XYZ file of C-alpha atoms in Angstrom:
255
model
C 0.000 0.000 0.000
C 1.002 3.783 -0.580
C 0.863 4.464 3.161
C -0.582 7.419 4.747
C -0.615 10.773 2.691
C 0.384 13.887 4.452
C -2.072 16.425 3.032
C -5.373 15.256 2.371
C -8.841 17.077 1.253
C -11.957 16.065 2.402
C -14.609 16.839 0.245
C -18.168 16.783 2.368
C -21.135 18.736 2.516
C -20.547 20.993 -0.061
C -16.900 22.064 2.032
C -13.278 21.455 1.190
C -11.439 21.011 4.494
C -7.710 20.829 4.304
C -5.006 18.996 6.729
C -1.558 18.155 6.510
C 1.378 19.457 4.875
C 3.011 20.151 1.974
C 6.409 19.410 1.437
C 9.573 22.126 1.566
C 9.862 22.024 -2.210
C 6.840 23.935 -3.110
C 7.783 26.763 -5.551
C 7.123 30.374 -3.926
C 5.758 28.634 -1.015
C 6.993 30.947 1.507
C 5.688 34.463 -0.372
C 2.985 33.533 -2.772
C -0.507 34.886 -2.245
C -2.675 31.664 -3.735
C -1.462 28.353 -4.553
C -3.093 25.344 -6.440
C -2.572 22.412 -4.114
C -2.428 18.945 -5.539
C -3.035 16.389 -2.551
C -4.850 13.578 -1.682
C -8.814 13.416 -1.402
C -11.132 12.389 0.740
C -14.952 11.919 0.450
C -16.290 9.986 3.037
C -14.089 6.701 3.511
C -10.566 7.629 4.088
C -7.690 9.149 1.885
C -8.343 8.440 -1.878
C -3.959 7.778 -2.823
C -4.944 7.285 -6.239
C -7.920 9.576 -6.958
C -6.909 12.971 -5.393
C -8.211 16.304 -5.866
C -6.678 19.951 -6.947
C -8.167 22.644 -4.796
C -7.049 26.543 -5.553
C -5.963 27.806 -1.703
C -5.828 31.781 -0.778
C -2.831 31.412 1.364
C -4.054 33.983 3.946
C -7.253 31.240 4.999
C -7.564 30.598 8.329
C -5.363 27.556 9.030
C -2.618 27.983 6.103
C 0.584 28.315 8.208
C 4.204 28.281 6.296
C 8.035 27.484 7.113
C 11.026 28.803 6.284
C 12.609 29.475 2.340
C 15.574 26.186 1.716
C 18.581 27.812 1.561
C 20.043 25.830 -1.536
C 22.721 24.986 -4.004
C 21.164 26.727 -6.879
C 18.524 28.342 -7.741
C 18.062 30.728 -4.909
C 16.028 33.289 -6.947
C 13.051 30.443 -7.146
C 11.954 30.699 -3.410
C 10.888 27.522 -1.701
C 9.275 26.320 1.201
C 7.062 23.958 3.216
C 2.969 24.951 3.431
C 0.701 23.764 6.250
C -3.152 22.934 6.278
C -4.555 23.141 10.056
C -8.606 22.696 9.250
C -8.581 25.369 6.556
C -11.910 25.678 5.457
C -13.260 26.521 1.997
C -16.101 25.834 -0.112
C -16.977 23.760 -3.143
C -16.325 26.477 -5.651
C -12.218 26.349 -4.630
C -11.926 22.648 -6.555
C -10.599 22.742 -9.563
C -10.491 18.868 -10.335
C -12.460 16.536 -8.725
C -11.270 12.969 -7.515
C -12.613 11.538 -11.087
C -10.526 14.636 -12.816
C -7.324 14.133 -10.738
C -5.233 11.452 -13.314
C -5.861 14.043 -16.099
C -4.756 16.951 -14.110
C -1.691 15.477 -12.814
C -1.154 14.128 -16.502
C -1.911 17.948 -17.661
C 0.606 19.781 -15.186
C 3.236 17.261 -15.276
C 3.220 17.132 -19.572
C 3.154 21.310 -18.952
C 6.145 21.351 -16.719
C 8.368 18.783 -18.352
C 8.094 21.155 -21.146
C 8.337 24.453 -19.829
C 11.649 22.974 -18.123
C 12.969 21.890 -21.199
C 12.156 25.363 -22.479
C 13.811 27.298 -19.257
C 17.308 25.080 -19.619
C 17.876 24.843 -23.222
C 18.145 28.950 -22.342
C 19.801 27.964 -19.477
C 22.696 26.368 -21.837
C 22.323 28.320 -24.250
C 24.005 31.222 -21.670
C 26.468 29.314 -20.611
C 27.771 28.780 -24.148
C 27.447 32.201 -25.341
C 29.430 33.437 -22.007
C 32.407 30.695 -23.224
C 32.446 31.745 -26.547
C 32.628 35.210 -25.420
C 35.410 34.349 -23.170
C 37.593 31.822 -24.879
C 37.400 35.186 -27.768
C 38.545 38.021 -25.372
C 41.301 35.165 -22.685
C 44.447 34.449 -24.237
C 47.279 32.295 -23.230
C 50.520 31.131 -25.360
C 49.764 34.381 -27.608
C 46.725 33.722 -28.787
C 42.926 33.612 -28.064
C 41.932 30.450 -26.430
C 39.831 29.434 -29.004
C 42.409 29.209 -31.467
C 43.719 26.522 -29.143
C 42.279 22.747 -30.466
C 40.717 21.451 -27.607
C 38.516 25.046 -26.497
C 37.362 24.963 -30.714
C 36.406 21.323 -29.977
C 34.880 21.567 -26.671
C 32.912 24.857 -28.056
C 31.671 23.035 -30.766
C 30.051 20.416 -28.741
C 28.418 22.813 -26.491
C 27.070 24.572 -30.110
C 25.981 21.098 -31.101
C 24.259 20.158 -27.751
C 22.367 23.454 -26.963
C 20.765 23.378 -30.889
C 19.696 19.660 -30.897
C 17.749 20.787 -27.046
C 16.094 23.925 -28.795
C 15.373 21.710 -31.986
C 13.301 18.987 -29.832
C 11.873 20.927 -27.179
C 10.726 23.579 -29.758
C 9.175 20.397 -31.585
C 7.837 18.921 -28.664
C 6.103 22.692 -27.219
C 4.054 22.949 -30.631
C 2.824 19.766 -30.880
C 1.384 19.407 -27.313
C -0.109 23.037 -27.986
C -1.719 21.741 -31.472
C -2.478 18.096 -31.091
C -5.771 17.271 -29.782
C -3.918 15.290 -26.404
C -0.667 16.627 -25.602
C 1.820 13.812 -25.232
C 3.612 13.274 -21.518
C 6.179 11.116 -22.877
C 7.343 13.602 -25.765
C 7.290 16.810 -22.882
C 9.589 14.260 -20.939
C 12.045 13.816 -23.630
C 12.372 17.149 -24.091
C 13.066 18.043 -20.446
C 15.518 14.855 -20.060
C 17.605 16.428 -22.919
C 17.660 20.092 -21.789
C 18.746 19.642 -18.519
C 21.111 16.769 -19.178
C 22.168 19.596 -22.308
C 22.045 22.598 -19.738
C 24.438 20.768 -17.149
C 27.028 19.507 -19.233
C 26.906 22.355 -21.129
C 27.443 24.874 -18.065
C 30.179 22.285 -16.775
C 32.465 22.794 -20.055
C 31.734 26.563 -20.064
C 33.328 26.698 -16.357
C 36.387 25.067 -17.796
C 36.755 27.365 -20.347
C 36.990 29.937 -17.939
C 39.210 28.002 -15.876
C 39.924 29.041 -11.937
C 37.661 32.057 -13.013
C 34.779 30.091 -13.851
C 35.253 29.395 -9.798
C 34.835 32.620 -8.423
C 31.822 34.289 -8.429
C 33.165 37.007 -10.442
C 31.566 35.748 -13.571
C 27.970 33.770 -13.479
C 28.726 30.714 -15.246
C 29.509 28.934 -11.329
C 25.725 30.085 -10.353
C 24.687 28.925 -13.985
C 26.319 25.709 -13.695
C 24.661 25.199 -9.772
C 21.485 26.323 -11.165
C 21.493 24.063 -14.127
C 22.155 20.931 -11.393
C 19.299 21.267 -9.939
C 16.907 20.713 -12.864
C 18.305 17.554 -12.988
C 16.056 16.562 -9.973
C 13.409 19.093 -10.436
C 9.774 18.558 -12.085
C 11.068 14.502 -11.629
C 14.475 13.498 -11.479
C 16.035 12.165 -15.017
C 16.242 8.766 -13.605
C 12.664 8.123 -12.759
C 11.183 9.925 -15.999
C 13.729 8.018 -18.121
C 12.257 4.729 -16.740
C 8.528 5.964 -16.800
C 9.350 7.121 -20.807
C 10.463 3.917 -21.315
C 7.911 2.083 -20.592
C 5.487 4.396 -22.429
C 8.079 2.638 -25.492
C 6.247 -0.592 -24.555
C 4.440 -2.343 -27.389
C 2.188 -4.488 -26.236
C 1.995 -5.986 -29.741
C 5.092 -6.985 -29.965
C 5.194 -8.759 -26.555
């Protein structure tokens, strides 16, 4: 069995009431004025794991409590932070999917997000790069601008290479889950697998480029390269979608 969830809805009586918690990783938890909370649902015999519900919460309700912004690795713009439900209160109108809605919502944000991410860090790679090829133009060593030097042409073409195959396929991948008639999940994972994969490799060659520079915060590839290892875990780690995308490769006729 799942086990116990730790935020749950009950939906009775024509009332939402909400309990639990939310975990630290909520995006603008700590400073955001309305949230749309994704959680387990309950409608009269216990906590639904499967079926939940997604309930829009003003975050000054009676019972909404928060904690305190991570202080993280990367990312730090992107504020983040634990929410808490103590009996808040709301009515009917605040659902915006009900228990027989939730799959298709979570199916909905998650293909939205995969996508937007791959969006977000093919730019994200895309900066690194251009900041390289900036640099390895203006740094020279042994006489001559680094990139006349063999291995920063080679390891600046590969970066080139990398960050236009991520804005081919995730520019692919955005229009056709805005045109088809059912966006695809498994296409909006491929293209958020290759950005971020793209973005951190990517930022990790540009900091060589700029050498014991690239460590100082001097210069913004270091918080590039920090914020580009995060996405590697955010909106579902690589691993896990890799292995959920490859099962959506599954054909059952061939089995």
């Amino acid at each position: 069995k799942y086990g116990q969830p730790n935020c749950v809805a009950t939906l009775q009586g024509g009332v939402v009431t909400i309990n639990g918690q939310k975990s630290a990783w909520v995006s603008n938890g700590t400073i955001a004025g309305v949230c749309i909370l994704y959680c387990a649902s309950d409608t009269g015999s216990g906590p639904d794991t499967r079926n939940g519900c997604v309930v829009i919460v003003p975050l000054d309700a009676p019972g909404v409590s928060r904690g305190k912004p991570l202080d993280k690795l990367g990312q730090r713009a992107l504020n983040q932070g634990e929410i808490y439900f103590d009996n808040v209160v709301l009515s009917a109108e605040h659902v915006l999917a009900a228990p027989w809605q939730y799959q298709e919502a979570v199916y909905g944000i998650h293909t939205f997000a995969n996508a937007l991410m791959g969006t977000v860090f093919t730019g994200c790679a895309r900066s690194a790069y251009e900041l390289a090829h900036a640099y390895a133009h203006e740094r020279k060593q042994g006489g001559l601008p680094i990139i006349r030097h063999q291995s920063v042409a080679y390891r600046l073409f590969h970066m080139f290479r990398k960050v236009e195959a991520a804005r081919a396929l995730t520019q692919r991948v955005v229009h056709y889950n805005y045109a088809a008639p059912a966006a695809s999940l498994h296409a909006a994972m491929t293209a958020k697998v290759t950005a971020t994969q793209t973005a951190f490799e990517v930022a990790s060659d540009a900091l060589q480029i700029f050498g014991g520079n690239g460590l100082t915060r001097d210069y913004p590839v270091e918080k590039i390269l920090r914020d580009a290892r995060a996405s590697l875990i955010e909106d579902g780690c690589n691993e896990i979608l890799a292995i959920k995308g490859g099962y959506y490769l599954i054909d059952p006729d061939l089995l």
